[in-house]
Coordinates of C-alpha atoms in Angstrom, one line a residue:
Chain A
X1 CA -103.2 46.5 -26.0
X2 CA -102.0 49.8 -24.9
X3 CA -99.9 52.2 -27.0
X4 CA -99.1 55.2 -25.3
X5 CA -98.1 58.3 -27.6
X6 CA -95.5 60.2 -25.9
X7 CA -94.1 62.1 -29.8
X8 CA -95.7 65.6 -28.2
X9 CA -93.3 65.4 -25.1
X10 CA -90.7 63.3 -25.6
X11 CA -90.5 63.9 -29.0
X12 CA -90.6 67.8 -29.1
X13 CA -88.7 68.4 -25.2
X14 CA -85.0 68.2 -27.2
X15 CA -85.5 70.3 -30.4
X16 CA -84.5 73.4 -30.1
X17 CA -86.1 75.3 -33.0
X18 CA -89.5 76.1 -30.8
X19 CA -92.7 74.5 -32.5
X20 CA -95.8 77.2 -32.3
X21 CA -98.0 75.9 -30.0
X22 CA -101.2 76.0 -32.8
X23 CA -98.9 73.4 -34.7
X24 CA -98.6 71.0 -31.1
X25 CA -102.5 71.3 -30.8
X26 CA -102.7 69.8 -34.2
X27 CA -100.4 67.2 -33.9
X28 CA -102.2 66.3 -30.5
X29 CA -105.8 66.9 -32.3
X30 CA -104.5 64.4 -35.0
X31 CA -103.0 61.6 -33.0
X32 CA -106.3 61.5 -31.4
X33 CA -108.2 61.2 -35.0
X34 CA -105.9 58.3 -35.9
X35 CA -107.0 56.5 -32.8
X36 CA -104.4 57.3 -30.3
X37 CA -106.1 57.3 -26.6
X38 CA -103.4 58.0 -24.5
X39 CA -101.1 61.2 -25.3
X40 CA -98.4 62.4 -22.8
X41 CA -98.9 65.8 -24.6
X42 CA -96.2 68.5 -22.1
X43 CA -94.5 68.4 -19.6
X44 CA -94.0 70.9 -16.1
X45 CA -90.4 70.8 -16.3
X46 CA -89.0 74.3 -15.7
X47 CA -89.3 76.2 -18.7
X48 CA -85.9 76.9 -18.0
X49 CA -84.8 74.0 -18.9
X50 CA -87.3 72.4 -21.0
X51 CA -88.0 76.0 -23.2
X52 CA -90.0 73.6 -26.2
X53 CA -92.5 72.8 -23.7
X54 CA -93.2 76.4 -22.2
X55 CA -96.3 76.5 -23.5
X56 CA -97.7 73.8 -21.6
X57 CA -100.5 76.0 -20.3
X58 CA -101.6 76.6 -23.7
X59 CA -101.4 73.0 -25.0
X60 CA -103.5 71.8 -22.4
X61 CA -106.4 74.1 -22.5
X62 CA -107.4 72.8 -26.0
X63 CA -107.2 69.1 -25.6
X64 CA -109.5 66.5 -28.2
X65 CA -112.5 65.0 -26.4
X66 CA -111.7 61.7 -25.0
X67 CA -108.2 61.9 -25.8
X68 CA -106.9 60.5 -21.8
X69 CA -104.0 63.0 -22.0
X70 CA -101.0 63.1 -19.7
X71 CA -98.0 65.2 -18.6
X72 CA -94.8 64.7 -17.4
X73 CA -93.9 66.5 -13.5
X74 CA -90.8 66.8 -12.0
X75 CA -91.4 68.0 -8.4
X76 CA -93.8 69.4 -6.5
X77 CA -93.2 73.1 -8.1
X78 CA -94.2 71.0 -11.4
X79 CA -97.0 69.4 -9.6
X80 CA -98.9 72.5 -8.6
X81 CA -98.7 73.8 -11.9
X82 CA -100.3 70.9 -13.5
X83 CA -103.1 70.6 -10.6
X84 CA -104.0 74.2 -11.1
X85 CA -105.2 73.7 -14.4
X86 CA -107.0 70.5 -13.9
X87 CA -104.4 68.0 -14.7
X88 CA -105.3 64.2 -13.7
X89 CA -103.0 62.4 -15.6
X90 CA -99.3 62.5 -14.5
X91 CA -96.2 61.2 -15.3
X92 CA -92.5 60.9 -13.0
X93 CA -89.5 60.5 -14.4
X94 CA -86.6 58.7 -12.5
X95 CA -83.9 55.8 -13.8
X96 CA -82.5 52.8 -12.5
X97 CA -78.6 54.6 -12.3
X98 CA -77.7 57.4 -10.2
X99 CA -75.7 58.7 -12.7
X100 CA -78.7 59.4 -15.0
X101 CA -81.0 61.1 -12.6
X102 CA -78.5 63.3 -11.3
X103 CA -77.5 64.8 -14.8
X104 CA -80.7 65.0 -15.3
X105 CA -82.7 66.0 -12.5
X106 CA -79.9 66.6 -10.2
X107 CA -80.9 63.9 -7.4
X108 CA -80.0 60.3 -7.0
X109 CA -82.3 57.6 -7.5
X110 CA -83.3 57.7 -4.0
X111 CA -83.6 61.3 -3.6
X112 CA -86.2 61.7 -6.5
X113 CA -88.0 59.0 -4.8
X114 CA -87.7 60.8 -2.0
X115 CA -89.1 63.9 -3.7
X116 CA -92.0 61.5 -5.5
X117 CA -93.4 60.0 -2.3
X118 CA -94.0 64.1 -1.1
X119 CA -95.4 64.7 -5.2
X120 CA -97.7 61.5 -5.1
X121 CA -99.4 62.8 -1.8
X122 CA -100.3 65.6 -2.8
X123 CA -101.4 65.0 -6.0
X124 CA -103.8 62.0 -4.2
X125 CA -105.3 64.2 -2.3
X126 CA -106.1 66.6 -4.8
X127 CA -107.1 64.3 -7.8
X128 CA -108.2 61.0 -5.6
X129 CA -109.3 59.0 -8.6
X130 CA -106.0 60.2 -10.8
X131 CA -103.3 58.5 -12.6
X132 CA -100.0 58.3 -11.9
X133 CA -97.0 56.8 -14.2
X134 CA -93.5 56.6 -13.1
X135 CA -90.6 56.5 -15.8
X136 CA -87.6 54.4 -15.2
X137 CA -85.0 55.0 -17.1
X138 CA -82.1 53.6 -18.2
X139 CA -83.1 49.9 -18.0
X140 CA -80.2 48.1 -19.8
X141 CA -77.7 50.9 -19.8
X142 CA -76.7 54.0 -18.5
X143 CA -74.7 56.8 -20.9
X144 CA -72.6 57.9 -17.0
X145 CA -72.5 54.9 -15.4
X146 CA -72.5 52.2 -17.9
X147 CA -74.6 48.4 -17.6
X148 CA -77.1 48.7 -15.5
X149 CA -78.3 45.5 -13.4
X150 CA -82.1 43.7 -13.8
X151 CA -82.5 44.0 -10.0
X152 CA -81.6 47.7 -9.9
X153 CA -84.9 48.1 -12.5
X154 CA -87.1 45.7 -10.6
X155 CA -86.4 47.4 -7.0
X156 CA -86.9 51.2 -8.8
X157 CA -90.2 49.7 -9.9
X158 CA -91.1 47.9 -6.9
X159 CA -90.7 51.3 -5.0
X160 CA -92.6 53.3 -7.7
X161 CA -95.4 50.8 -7.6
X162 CA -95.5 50.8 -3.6
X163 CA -95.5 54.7 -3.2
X164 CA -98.9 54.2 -5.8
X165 CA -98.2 54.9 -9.1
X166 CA -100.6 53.0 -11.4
X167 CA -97.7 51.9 -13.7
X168 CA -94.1 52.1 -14.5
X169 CA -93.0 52.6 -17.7
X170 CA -89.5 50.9 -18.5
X171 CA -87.0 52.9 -20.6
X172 CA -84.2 51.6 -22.7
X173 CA -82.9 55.1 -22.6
X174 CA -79.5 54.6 -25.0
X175 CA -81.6 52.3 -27.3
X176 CA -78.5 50.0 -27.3
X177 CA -80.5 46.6 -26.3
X178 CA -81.0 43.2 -27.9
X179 CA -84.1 40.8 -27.0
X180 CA -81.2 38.7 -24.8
X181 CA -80.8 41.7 -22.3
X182 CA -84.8 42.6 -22.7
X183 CA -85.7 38.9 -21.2
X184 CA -83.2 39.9 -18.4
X185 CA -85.1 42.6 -17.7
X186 CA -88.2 40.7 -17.9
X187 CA -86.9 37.8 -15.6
X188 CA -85.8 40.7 -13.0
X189 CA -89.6 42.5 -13.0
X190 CA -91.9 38.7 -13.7
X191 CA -92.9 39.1 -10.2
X192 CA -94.6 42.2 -10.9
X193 CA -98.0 42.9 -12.3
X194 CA -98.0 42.7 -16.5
X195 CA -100.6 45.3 -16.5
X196 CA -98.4 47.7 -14.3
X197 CA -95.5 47.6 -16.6
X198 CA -94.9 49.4 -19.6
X199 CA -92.5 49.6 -22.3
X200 CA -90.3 52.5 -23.7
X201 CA -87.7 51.6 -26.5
X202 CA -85.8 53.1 -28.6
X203 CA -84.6 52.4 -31.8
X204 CA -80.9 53.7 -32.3
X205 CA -80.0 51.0 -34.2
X206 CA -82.7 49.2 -35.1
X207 CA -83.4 46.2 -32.7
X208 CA -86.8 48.2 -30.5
X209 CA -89.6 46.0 -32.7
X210 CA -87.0 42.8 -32.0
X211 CA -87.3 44.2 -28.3
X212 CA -91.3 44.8 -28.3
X213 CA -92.0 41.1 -29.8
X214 CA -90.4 39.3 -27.2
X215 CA -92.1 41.6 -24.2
X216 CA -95.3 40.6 -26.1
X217 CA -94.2 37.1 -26.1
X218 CA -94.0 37.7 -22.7
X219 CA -97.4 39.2 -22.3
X220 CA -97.3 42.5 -21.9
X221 CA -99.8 44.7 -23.3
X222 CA -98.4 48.1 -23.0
X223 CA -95.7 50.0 -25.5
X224 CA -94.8 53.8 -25.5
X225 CA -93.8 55.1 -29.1
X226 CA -93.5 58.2 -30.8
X227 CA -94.9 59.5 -33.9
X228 CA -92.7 59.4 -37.0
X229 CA -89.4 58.3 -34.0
X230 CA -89.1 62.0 -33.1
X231 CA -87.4 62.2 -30.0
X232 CA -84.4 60.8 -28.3
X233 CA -82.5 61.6 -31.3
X234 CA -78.9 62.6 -30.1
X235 CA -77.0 61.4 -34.0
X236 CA -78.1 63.0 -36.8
X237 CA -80.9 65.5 -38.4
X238 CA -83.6 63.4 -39.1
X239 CA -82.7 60.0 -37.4
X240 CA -85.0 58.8 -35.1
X241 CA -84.3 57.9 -31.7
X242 CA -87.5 56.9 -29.5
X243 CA -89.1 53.8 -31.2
X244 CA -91.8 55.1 -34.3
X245 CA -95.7 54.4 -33.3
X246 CA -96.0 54.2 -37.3
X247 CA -93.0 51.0 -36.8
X248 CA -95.1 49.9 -33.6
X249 CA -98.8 49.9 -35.2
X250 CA -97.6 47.8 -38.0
X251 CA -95.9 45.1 -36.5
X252 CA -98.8 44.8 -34.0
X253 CA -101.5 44.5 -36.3
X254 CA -99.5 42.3 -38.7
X255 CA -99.4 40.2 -35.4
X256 CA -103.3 40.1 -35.5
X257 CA -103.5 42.2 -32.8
X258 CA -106.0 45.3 -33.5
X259 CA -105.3 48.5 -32.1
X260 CA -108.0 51.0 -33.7
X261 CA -105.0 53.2 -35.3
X262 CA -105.5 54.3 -39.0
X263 CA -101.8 54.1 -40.2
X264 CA -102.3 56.8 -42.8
X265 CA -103.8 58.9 -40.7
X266 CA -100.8 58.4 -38.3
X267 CA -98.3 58.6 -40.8
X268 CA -99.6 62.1 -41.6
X269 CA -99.9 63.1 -38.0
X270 CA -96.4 64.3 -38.0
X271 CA -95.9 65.6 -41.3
X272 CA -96.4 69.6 -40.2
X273 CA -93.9 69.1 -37.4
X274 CA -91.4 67.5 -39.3
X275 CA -91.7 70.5 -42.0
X276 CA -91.4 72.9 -39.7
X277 CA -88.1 71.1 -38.2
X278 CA -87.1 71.0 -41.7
X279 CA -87.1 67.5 -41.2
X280 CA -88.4 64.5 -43.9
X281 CA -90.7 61.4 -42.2
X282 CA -87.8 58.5 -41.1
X283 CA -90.1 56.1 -40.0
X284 CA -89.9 52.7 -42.2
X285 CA -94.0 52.0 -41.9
X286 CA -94.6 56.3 -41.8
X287 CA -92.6 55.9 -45.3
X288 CA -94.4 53.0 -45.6
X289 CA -97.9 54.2 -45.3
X290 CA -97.5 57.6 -47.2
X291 CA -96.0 55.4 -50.6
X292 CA -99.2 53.7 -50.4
Chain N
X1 CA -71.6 33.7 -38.9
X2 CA -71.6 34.7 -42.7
X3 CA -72.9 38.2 -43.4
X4 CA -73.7 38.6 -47.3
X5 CA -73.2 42.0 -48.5
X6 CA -75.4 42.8 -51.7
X7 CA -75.0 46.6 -51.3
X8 CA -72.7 46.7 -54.6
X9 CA -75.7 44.8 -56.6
X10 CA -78.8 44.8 -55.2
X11 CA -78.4 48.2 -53.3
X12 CA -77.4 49.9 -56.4
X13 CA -79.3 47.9 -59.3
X14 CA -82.7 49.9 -59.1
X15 CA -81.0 53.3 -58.8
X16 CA -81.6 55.6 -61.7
X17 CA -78.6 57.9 -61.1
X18 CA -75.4 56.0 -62.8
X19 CA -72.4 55.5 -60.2
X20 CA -69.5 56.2 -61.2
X21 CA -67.3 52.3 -61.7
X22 CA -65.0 53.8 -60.1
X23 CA -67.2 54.8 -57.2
X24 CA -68.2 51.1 -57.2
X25 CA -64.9 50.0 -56.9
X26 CA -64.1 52.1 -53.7
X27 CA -67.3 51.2 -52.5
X28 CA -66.6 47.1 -52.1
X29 CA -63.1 47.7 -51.3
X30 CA -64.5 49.8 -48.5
X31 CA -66.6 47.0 -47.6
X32 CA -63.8 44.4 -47.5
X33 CA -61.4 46.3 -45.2
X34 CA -64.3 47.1 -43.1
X35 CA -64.6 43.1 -42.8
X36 CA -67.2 41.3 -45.2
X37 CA -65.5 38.7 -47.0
X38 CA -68.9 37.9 -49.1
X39 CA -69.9 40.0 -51.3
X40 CA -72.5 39.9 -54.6
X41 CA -70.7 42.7 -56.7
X42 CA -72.4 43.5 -59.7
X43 CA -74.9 41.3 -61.9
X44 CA -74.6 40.0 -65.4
X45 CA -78.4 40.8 -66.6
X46 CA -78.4 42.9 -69.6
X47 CA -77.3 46.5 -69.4
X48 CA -80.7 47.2 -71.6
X49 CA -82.6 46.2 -68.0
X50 CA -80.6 47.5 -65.9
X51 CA -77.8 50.0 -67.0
X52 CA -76.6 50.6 -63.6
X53 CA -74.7 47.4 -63.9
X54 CA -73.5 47.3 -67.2
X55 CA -70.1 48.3 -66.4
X56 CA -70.0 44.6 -64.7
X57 CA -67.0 43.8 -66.4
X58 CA -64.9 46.7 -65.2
X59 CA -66.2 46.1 -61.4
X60 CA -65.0 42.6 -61.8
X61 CA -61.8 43.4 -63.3
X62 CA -60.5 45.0 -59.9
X63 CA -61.5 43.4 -56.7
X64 CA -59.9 43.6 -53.8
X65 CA -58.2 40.2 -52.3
X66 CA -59.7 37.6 -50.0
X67 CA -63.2 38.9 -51.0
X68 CA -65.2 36.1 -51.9
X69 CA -67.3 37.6 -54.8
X70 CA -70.1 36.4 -56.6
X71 CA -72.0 37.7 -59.3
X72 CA -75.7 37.3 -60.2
X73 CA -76.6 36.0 -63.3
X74 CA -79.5 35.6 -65.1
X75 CA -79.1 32.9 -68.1
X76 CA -76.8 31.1 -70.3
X77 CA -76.1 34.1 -72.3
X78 CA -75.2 36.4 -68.9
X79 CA -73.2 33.0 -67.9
X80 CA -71.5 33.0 -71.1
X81 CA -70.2 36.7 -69.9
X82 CA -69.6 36.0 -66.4
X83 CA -67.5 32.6 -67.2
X84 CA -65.5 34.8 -70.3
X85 CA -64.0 37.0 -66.9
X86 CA -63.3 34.1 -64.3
X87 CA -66.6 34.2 -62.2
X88 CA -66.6 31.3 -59.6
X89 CA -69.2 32.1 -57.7
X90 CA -73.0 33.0 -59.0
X91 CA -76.0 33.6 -57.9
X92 CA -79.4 32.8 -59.5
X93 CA -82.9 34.3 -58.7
X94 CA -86.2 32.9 -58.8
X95 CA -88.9 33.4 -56.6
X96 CA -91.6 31.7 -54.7
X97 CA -94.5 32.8 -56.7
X98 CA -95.2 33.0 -60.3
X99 CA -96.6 36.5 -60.6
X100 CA -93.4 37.8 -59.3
X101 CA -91.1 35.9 -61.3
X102 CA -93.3 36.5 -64.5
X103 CA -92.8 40.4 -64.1
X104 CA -89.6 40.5 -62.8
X105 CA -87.8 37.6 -65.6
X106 CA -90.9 36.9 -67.5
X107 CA -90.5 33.5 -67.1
X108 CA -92.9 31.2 -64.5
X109 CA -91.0 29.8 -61.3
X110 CA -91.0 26.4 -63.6
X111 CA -89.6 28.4 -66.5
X112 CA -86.8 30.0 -64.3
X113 CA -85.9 26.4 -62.5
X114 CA -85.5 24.9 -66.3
X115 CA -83.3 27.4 -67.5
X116 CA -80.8 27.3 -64.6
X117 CA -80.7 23.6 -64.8
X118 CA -79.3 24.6 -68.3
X119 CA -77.1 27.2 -66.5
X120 CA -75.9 25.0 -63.5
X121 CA -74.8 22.6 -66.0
X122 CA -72.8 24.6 -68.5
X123 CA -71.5 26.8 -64.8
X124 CA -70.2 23.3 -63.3
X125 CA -68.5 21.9 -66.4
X126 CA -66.6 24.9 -66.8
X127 CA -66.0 25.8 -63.0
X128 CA -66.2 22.5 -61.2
X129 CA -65.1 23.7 -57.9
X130 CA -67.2 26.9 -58.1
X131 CA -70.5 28.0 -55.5
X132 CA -73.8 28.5 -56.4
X133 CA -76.3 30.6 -54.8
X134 CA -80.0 30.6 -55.4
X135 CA -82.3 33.1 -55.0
X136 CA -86.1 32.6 -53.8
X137 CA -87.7 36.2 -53.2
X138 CA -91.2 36.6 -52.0
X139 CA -91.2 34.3 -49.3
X140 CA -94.7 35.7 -47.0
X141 CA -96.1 37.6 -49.4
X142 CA -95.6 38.5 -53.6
X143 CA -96.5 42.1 -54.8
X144 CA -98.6 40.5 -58.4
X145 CA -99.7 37.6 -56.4
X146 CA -101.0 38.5 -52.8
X147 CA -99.5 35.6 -50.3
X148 CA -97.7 33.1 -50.5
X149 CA -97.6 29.5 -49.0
X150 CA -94.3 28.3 -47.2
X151 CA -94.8 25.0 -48.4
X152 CA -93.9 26.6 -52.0
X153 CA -90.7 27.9 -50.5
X154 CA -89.8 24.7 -50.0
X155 CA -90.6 23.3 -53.0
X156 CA -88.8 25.9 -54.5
X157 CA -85.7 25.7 -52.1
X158 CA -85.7 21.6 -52.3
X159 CA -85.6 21.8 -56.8
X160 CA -82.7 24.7 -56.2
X161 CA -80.7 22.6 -53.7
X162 CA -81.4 19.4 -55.4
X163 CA -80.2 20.6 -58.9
X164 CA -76.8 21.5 -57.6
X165 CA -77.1 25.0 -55.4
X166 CA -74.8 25.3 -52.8
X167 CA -77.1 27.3 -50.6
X168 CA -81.1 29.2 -51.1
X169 CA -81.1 32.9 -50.1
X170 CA -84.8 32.9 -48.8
X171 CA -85.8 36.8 -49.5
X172 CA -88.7 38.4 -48.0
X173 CA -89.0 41.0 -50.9
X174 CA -92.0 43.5 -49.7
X175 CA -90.7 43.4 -46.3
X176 CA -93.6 42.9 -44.8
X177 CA -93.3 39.8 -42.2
X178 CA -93.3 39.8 -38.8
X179 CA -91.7 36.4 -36.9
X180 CA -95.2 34.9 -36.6
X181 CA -95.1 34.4 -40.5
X182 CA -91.3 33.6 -40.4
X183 CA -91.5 31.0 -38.0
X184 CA -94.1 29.6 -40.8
X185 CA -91.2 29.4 -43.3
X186 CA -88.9 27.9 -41.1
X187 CA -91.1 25.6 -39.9
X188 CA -91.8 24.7 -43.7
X189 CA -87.9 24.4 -44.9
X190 CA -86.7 22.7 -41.2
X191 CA -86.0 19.5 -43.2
X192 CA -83.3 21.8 -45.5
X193 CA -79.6 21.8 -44.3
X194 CA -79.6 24.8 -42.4
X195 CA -76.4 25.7 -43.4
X196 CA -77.7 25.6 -46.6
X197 CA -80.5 28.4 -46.2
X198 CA -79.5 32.0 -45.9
X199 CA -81.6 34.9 -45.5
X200 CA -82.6 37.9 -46.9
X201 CA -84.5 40.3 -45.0
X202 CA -86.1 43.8 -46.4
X203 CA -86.8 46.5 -43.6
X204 CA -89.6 48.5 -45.2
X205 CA -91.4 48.2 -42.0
X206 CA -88.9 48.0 -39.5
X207 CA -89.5 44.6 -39.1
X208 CA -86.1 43.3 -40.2
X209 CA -84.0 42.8 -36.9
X210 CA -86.8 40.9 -35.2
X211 CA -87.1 38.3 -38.6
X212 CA -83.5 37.8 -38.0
X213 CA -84.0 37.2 -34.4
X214 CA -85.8 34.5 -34.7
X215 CA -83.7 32.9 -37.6
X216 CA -80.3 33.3 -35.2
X217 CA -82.9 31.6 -32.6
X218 CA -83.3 28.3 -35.1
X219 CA -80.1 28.1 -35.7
X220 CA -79.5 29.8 -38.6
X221 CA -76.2 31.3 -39.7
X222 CA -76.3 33.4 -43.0
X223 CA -78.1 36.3 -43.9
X224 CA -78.2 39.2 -46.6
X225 CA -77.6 42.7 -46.0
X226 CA -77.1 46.0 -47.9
X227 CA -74.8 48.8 -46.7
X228 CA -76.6 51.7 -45.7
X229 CA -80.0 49.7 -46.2
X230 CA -79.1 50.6 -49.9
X231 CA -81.6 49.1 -52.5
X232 CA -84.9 47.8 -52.3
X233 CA -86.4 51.1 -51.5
X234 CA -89.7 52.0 -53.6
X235 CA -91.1 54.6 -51.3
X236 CA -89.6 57.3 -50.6
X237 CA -85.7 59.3 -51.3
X238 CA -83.6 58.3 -48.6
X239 CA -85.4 55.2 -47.2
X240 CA -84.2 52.1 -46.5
X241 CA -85.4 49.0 -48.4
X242 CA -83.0 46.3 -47.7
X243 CA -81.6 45.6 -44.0
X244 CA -78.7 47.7 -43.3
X245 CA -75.3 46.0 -42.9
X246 CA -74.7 48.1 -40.5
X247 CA -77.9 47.0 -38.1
X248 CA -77.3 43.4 -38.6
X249 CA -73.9 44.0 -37.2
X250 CA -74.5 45.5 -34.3
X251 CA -77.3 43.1 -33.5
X252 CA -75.1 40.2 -34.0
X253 CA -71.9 42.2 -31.9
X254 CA -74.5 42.8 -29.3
X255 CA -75.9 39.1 -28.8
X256 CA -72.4 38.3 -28.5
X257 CA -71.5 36.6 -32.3
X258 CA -67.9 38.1 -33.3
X259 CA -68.2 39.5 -36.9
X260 CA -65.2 40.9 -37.7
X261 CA -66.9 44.0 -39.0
X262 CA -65.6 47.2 -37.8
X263 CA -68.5 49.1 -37.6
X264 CA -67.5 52.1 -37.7
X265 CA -65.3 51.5 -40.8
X266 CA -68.6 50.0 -42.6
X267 CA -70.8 52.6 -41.2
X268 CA -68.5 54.8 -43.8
X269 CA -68.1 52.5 -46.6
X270 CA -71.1 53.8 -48.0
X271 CA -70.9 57.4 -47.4
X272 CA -69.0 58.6 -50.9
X273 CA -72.1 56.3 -52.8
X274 CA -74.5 58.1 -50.9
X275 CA -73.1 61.6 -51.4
X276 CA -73.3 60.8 -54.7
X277 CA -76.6 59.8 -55.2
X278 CA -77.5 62.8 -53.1
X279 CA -78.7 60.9 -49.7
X280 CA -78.0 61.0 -46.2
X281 CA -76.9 58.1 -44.2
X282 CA -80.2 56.4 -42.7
X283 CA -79.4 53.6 -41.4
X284 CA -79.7 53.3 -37.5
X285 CA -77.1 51.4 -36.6
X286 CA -75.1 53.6 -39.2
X287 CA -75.9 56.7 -38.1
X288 CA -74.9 55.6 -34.6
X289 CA -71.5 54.6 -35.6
X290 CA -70.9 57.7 -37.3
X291 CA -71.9 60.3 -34.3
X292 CA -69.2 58.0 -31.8

């Protein structure tokens, strides 16, 4: 089993009171001592737009030992950034809807393909033996364009796969989907590799452990998750958004299924962000794991 | 489909702060033009135990129309006070394990199955016509005893039903079950009338949605909830303990099963409780509604 941490990116890109970068070193440096292995910890999105993760620079020249630590690219500008201070690890982020790539990256599906093919050959040649993860977004449903179809995520993936990226991580972006729509998805991408395929849920209303049992019913071995659900958190102060890795923890190793994380030690990961975002933990099994 | 709302008892029962009856009051009627038509109200255990129901009386004396309301009610005497005000529908509560019943009614399961033998008789003679409900909490695991087997949840479901209960609500009281274990309970009760069996589902550990998942998968057709997630919350100001109404609607809405709930209307039912009692709205799908 799999569980990649993504709380330092995807967690932190959309809050705009700006988190020291000492404080993102620690939360990094304490996923890693609750037994997190793989961290998407910043992102080379133009500071511009992303200003939380400015300080990517900074985060990544004090990274834990044997932490296999990740960032997110978004072109080639992105790409040399990263490679010029060592990066091996890199993540793309397109969607299965046009209308989600181009308010958010400003290019169709196609065109950031497009742009990924050029990114993916130059980061090849520079870091032969690297890794490459492309996001797909938007799996179920798109917040422009509405339903979004199984076939639209498997050819996205197909492509990503084909170009070389080591995996494809599946987003349910809106965090609107049941198990019923999951097993569509899961029908529409059986043809491809189980250990290529990861899984990125969110919990918006509550059904992204309903949607992680049945893709490990289906036999898939890889989740994304977020410490304490920060992140894709458009509602309300203190709601989560991207799926909890305190939630996902629990419910895999109540399924038997050991994953080397302390849940204590997770459940506290968090707690200095969250107080200096004013926030209180959300997550049921953080709340969980600090009562106990 | 019937949704069981116990927000007005079993959200409110362990709260220390006393709500207003008044606040009550708004709170079910709320609740019933938002859609539920069942709903547990208020319970007749004595106010010494727990004073945030002893203004049962007064909640009972003003309910809205159409709701099916039922009171819980702990022995002949609370029977005695229930039957003086027209109750005709109760519910009683045992549990599948004797250290929980022991602490919680200081009786043994045994104890608490005699006594409401006593009870269902004196309820039926005076209300022939009327419904009984029985409770059996700690269904996977008790908090005094440790786990518990699912063959006793039958036992203790087949002795409830067999003495004259129109339906068991099967409660998983720590909330800590994952569908592995609740596939053992339904496996264990598949000889029970399933319209007969009702659920009751706590989300300490986010784990709710996906136990009810694969109840709605057997067949099943009832289930518990709590407003807001109100109730059942030893951890932590502002977590949720019970499933939230409002994220068993949306999952049912969104695997297609018509309600009648309007969500957002139930998504606010809560809100003047909660700014009483000083809490945030926290429940996903609740939090959702409210931001669309």
């Amino acid at each position: 089993m799999r569980i990649i941490e993504v709380g330092p990116r995807d967690g932190l890109q959309n809050e705009a009171l700006p988190v020291p970068t000492e404080l993102k070193r620690q939360f990094i440096a304490d996923l890693a001592v609750a037994g997190l292995k793989e961290i998407e910890v910043t992102s080379f999105v133009s500071p511009k737009w992303v200003p939380q993760l400015a300080d990517a620079a900074e985060v990544l020249a004090d990274l834990p030992d044997g932490v296999l630590a990740s960032v997110l690219v978004p072109n080639q500008k992105g790409l040399e950034r990263a490679l010029a201070l060592g990066v091996r690890r890199i993540a793309l982020f397109t969607a299965a809807s046009d209308g989600f790539t181009l308010k958010n990256i400003n290019m169709t599906v196609d065109e950031s393909l497009a742009e990924f093919e050029r990114v993916m050959a130059a980061f090849r040649k520079a870091v032969p033996d690297g890794w490459v993860r492309g996001y797909v977004s938007t799996i179920v449903e798109c917040p422009v364009s509405g339903p979004v179809a199984p076939k639209k995520v498997a050819s996205v993936s197909e492509r990503l796969l084909a170009m070389g990226c080591d995996e494809v991580a599946l987003g349910e972006t809106l965090g609107v989907a049941v198990p019923r729509q999951v097993k569509d998805v899961i029908a529409a991408v059986a043809h491809l590799s189980k250990e290529r395929v990861a899984w990125h849920f969110h919990d918006t209303r509550g059904t992204a452990i309903a949607n992680v049992a049945v893709c490990l019913e289906a036999g898939y071995t890889a989740f994304d998750a977020s410490a304490a659900g920060l992140g894709g958190c458009p509602y309300a102060k203190g709601a989560g958004g991207n799926l909890a890795t305190e939630d996902l923890i629990y419910f895999l190793e109540q399924n038997g299924i050991k994953t080397g994380v302390d849940p204590v030690r997770l459940a506290q990961a968090s707690l200095p962000v969250l107080q200096h975002l004013g926030r209180a933990p959300f997550a049921k099994a953080q709340l969980a794991s600090l009562a106990e």
